[in-house]
Coordinates of C-alpha atoms in Angstrom, one line a residue:
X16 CA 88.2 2.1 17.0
X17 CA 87.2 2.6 13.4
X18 CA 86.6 -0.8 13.1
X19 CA 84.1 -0.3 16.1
X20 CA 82.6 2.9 14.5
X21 CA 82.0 1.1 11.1
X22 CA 80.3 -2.1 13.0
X23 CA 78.4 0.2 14.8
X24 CA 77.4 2.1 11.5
X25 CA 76.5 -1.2 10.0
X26 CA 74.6 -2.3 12.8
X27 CA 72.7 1.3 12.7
X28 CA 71.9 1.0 9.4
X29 CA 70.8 -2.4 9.6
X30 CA 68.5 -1.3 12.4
X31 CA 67.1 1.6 10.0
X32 CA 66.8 -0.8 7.0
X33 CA 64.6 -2.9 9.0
X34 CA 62.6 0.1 10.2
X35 CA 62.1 1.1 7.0
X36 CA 61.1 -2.6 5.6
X37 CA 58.7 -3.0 8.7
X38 CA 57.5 0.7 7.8
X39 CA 56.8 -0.3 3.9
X40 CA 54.9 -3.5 5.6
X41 CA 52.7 -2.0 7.5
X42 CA 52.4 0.9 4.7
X43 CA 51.5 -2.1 2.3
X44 CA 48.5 -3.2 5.0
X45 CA 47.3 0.2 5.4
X46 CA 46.8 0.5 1.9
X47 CA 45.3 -2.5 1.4
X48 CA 43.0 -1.9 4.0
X49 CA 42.2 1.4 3.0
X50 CA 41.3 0.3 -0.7
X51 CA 38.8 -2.3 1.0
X52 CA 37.7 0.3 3.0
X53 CA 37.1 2.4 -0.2
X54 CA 35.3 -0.2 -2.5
X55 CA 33.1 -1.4 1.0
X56 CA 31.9 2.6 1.1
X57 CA 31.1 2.3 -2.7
X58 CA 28.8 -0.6 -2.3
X59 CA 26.9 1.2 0.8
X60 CA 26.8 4.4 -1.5
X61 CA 25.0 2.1 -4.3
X62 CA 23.0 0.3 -1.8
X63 CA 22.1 3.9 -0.1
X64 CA 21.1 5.3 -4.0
X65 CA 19.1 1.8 -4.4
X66 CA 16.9 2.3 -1.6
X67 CA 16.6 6.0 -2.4
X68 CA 15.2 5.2 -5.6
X69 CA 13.1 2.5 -4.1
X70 CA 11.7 4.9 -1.6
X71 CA 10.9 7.0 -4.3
X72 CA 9.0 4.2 -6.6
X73 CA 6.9 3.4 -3.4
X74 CA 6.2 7.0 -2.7
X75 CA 5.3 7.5 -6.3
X76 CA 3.4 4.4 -6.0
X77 CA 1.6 5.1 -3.1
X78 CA 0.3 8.6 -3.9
X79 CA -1.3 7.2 -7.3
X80 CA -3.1 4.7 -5.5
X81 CA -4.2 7.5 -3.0
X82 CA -5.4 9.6 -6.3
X83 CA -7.1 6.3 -7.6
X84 CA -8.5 6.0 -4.2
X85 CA -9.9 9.3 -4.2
X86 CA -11.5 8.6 -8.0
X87 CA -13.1 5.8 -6.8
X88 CA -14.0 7.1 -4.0
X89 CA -15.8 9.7 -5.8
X90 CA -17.7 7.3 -8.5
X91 CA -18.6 5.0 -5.2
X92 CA -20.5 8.1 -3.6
X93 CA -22.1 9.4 -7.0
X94 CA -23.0 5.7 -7.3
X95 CA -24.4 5.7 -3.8
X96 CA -26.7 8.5 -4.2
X97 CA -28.0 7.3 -7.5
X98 CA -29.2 4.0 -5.7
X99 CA -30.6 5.9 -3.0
X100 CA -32.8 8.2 -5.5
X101 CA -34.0 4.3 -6.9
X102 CA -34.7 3.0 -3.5
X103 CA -36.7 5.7 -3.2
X104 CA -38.5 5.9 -5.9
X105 CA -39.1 2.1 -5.6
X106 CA -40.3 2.9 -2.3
X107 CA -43.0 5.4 -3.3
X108 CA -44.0 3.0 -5.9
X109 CA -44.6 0.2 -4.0
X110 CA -46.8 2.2 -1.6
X111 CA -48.6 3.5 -4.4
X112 CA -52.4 2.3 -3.9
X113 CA -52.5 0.8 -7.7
X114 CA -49.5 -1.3 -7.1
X115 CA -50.5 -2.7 -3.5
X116 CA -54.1 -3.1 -5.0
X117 CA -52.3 -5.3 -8.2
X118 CA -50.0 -7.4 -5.7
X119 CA -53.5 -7.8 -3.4
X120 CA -55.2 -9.1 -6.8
X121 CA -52.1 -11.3 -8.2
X122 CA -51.6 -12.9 -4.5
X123 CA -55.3 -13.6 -4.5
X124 CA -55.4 -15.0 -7.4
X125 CA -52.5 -17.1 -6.8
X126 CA -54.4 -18.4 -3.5
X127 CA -52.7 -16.5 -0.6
X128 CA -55.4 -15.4 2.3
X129 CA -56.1 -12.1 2.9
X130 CA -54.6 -12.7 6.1
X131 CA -51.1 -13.2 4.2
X132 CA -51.6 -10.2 1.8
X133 CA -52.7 -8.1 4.5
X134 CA -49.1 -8.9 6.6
X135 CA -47.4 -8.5 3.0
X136 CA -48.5 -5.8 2.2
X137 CA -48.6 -3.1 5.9
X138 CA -52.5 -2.6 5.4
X139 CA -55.2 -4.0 7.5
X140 CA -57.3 -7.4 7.0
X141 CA -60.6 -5.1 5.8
X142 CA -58.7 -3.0 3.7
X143 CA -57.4 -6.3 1.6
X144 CA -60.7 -7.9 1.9
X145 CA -62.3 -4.4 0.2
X146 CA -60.0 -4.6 -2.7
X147 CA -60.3 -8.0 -2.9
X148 CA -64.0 -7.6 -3.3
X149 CA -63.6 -4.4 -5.7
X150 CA -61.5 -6.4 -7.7
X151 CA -62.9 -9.8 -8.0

Protein backbone atom coordinates (compact mmCIF):
# COMPACT_ATOMS: atom_id res chain seq x y z
CA UNK A 1 0.00 0.00 0.00
CA UNK A 2 2.87 2.47 0.40
CA UNK A 3 4.11 1.53 -2.69
CA UNK A 4 0.58 2.58 -4.09
CA UNK A 5 0.57 5.86 -2.01
CA UNK A 6 4.14 6.88 -3.23
CA UNK A 7 3.03 6.10 -7.07
CA UNK A 8 0.20 7.94 -6.51
CA UNK A 9 2.27 10.88 -4.87
CA UNK A 10 4.53 10.76 -7.93
CA UNK A 11 1.80 10.68 -10.26
CA UNK A 12 0.24 13.83 -8.30
CA UNK A 13 3.15 15.61 -8.42
CA UNK A 14 3.82 14.97 -11.84
CA UNK A 15 0.31 16.19 -12.64
CA UNK A 16 1.18 19.54 -10.55
CA UNK A 17 4.60 19.86 -12.25
CA UNK A 18 2.89 19.97 -15.45
CA UNK A 19 0.39 22.45 -14.25
CA UNK A 20 2.86 24.53 -13.18
CA UNK A 21 5.00 24.20 -16.59
CA UNK A 22 1.68 24.83 -18.66
CA UNK A 23 1.00 27.76 -16.06
CA UNK A 24 4.71 29.41 -16.71
CA UNK A 25 3.78 28.85 -20.60
CA UNK A 26 0.96 30.55 -20.79
CA UNK A 27 2.50 33.17 -18.10
CA UNK A 28 5.40 33.47 -20.76
CA UNK A 29 2.55 34.39 -23.65
CA UNK A 30 0.80 36.74 -21.57
CA UNK A 31 3.74 38.57 -21.02
CA UNK A 32 4.81 38.74 -24.23
CA UNK A 33 1.66 39.81 -25.37
CA UNK A 34 1.31 42.38 -22.89
CA UNK A 35 4.73 44.05 -23.68
CA UNK A 36 3.43 44.20 -27.43
CA UNK A 37 0.48 45.46 -26.19
CA UNK A 38 2.51 48.15 -24.21
CA UNK A 39 5.09 49.35 -27.03
CA UNK A 40 1.72 49.23 -29.71
CA UNK A 41 0.01 51.93 -26.95
CA UNK A 42 3.34 53.90 -27.12
CA UNK A 43 3.35 54.34 -30.81
CA UNK A 44 -0.55 55.40 -30.80
CA UNK A 45 0.49 57.82 -27.81
CA UNK A 46 3.31 59.38 -30.32
CA UNK A 47 1.13 59.23 -33.20
CA UNK A 48 -1.81 60.93 -30.91
CA UNK A 49 0.98 63.78 -29.69
CA UNK A 50 1.97 64.05 -33.68
CA UNK A 51 -1.28 64.95 -34.82
CA UNK A 52 -1.79 67.20 -31.79
CA UNK A 53 0.95 69.19 -32.67
CA UNK A 54 -0.02 69.05 -36.28
CA UNK A 55 -3.49 70.34 -35.38
CA UNK A 56 -1.90 72.95 -33.69
CA UNK A 57 0.66 74.15 -36.63
CA UNK A 58 -2.55 74.19 -38.90
CA UNK A 59 -4.54 76.11 -36.34
CA UNK A 60 -1.66 78.45 -35.87
CA UNK A 61 -1.37 78.58 -39.52
CA UNK A 62 -4.76 79.19 -40.35
CA UNK A 63 -5.47 82.09 -38.01
CA UNK A 64 -2.34 84.12 -39.47
CA UNK A 65 -3.55 83.69 -42.78
CA UNK A 66 -7.08 84.90 -41.40
CA UNK A 67 -5.05 88.09 -39.76
CA UNK A 68 -3.21 88.47 -43.28
CA UNK A 69 -6.60 88.13 -44.76
CA UNK A 70 -7.98 90.77 -42.75
CA UNK A 71 -4.73 93.25 -43.58
CA UNK A 72 -5.29 92.82 -46.98
CA UNK A 73 -8.56 93.01 -46.78
CA UNK A 74 -8.20 96.38 -45.31
CA UNK A 75 -5.47 97.81 -47.88
CA UNK A 76 -7.89 96.32 -50.76
CA UNK A 77 -10.88 98.59 -49.44
CA UNK A 78 -8.63 101.74 -48.73
CA UNK A 79 -7.31 100.94 -52.23
CA UNK A 80 -10.95 100.76 -53.45
CA UNK A 81 -12.02 104.08 -52.29
CA UNK A 82 -8.98 105.79 -53.53
CA UNK A 83 -9.86 104.63 -57.17
CA UNK A 84 -13.26 105.58 -56.76
CA UNK A 85 -12.34 109.34 -55.55
CA UNK A 86 -10.07 109.13 -59.32
CA UNK A 87 -12.90 107.84 -61.20
CA UNK A 88 -14.62 110.52 -60.09
CA UNK A 89 -12.66 113.09 -60.50
CA UNK A 90 -11.81 111.76 -64.02
CA UNK A 91 -15.41 111.77 -64.49
CA UNK A 92 -16.06 115.53 -63.64
CA UNK A 93 -13.10 116.21 -65.75
CA UNK A 94 -14.12 114.79 -68.72
CA UNK A 95 -17.47 116.51 -68.62
CA UNK A 96 -15.76 119.57 -68.03
CA UNK A 97 -16.83 121.94 -71.11
CA UNK A 98 -12.95 122.81 -71.83
CA UNK A 99 -12.03 119.21 -72.11
CA UNK A 100 -15.11 118.08 -74.38
CA UNK A 101 -14.48 121.34 -76.37
CA UNK A 102 -10.38 120.19 -76.78
CA UNK A 103 -11.41 116.43 -77.67
CA UNK A 104 -14.31 118.14 -80.22
CA UNK A 105 -11.18 120.29 -81.62
CA UNK A 106 -8.44 117.37 -81.69
CA UNK A 107 -11.16 114.81 -83.36
CA UNK A 108 -11.85 117.45 -85.86
CA UNK A 109 -8.77 118.05 -86.56
CA UNK A 110 -7.88 114.58 -86.97
CA UNK A 111 -10.96 114.22 -89.46
CA UNK A 112 -13.81 112.60 -87.47
CA UNK A 113 -17.48 114.11 -88.43
CA UNK A 114 -19.25 116.00 -86.15
CA UNK A 115 -21.62 113.27 -86.30
CA UNK A 116 -18.85 110.85 -84.62
CA UNK A 117 -17.76 113.55 -82.02
CA UNK A 118 -21.13 114.38 -81.29
CA UNK A 119 -21.92 110.28 -80.37
CA UNK A 120 -18.32 110.50 -78.50
CA UNK A 121 -18.80 112.85 -76.73
CA UNK A 122 -23.04 112.71 -75.11
CA UNK A 123 -23.76 116.33 -76.65
CA UNK A 124 -25.86 116.99 -79.61
CA UNK A 125 -24.84 117.39 -83.48
CA UNK A 126 -25.33 121.55 -83.14
CA UNK A 127 -23.63 121.80 -80.09
CA UNK A 128 -20.34 120.07 -81.83
CA UNK A 129 -20.91 121.89 -84.91
CA UNK A 130 -20.89 125.37 -82.60
CA UNK A 131 -17.61 124.53 -81.09
CA UNK A 132 -16.40 123.38 -84.01
CA UNK A 133 -17.10 126.66 -85.63
CA UNK A 134 -15.89 128.72 -82.35
CA UNK A 135 -12.86 126.90 -82.62
CA UNK A 136 -11.83 126.67 -86.17
Amino acid sequence: MTTLLLILLSLTELVLLTVVILFFIRLKKSESLLMELQSKQQEFINKLHFNAQLENELVNTFEKRQAELSILDKQLEEKSAKLEKIIKQAQEFSKSPQFLRQIILTGHRAGKSASQLAKGTGLTLDEVELIIDQGG
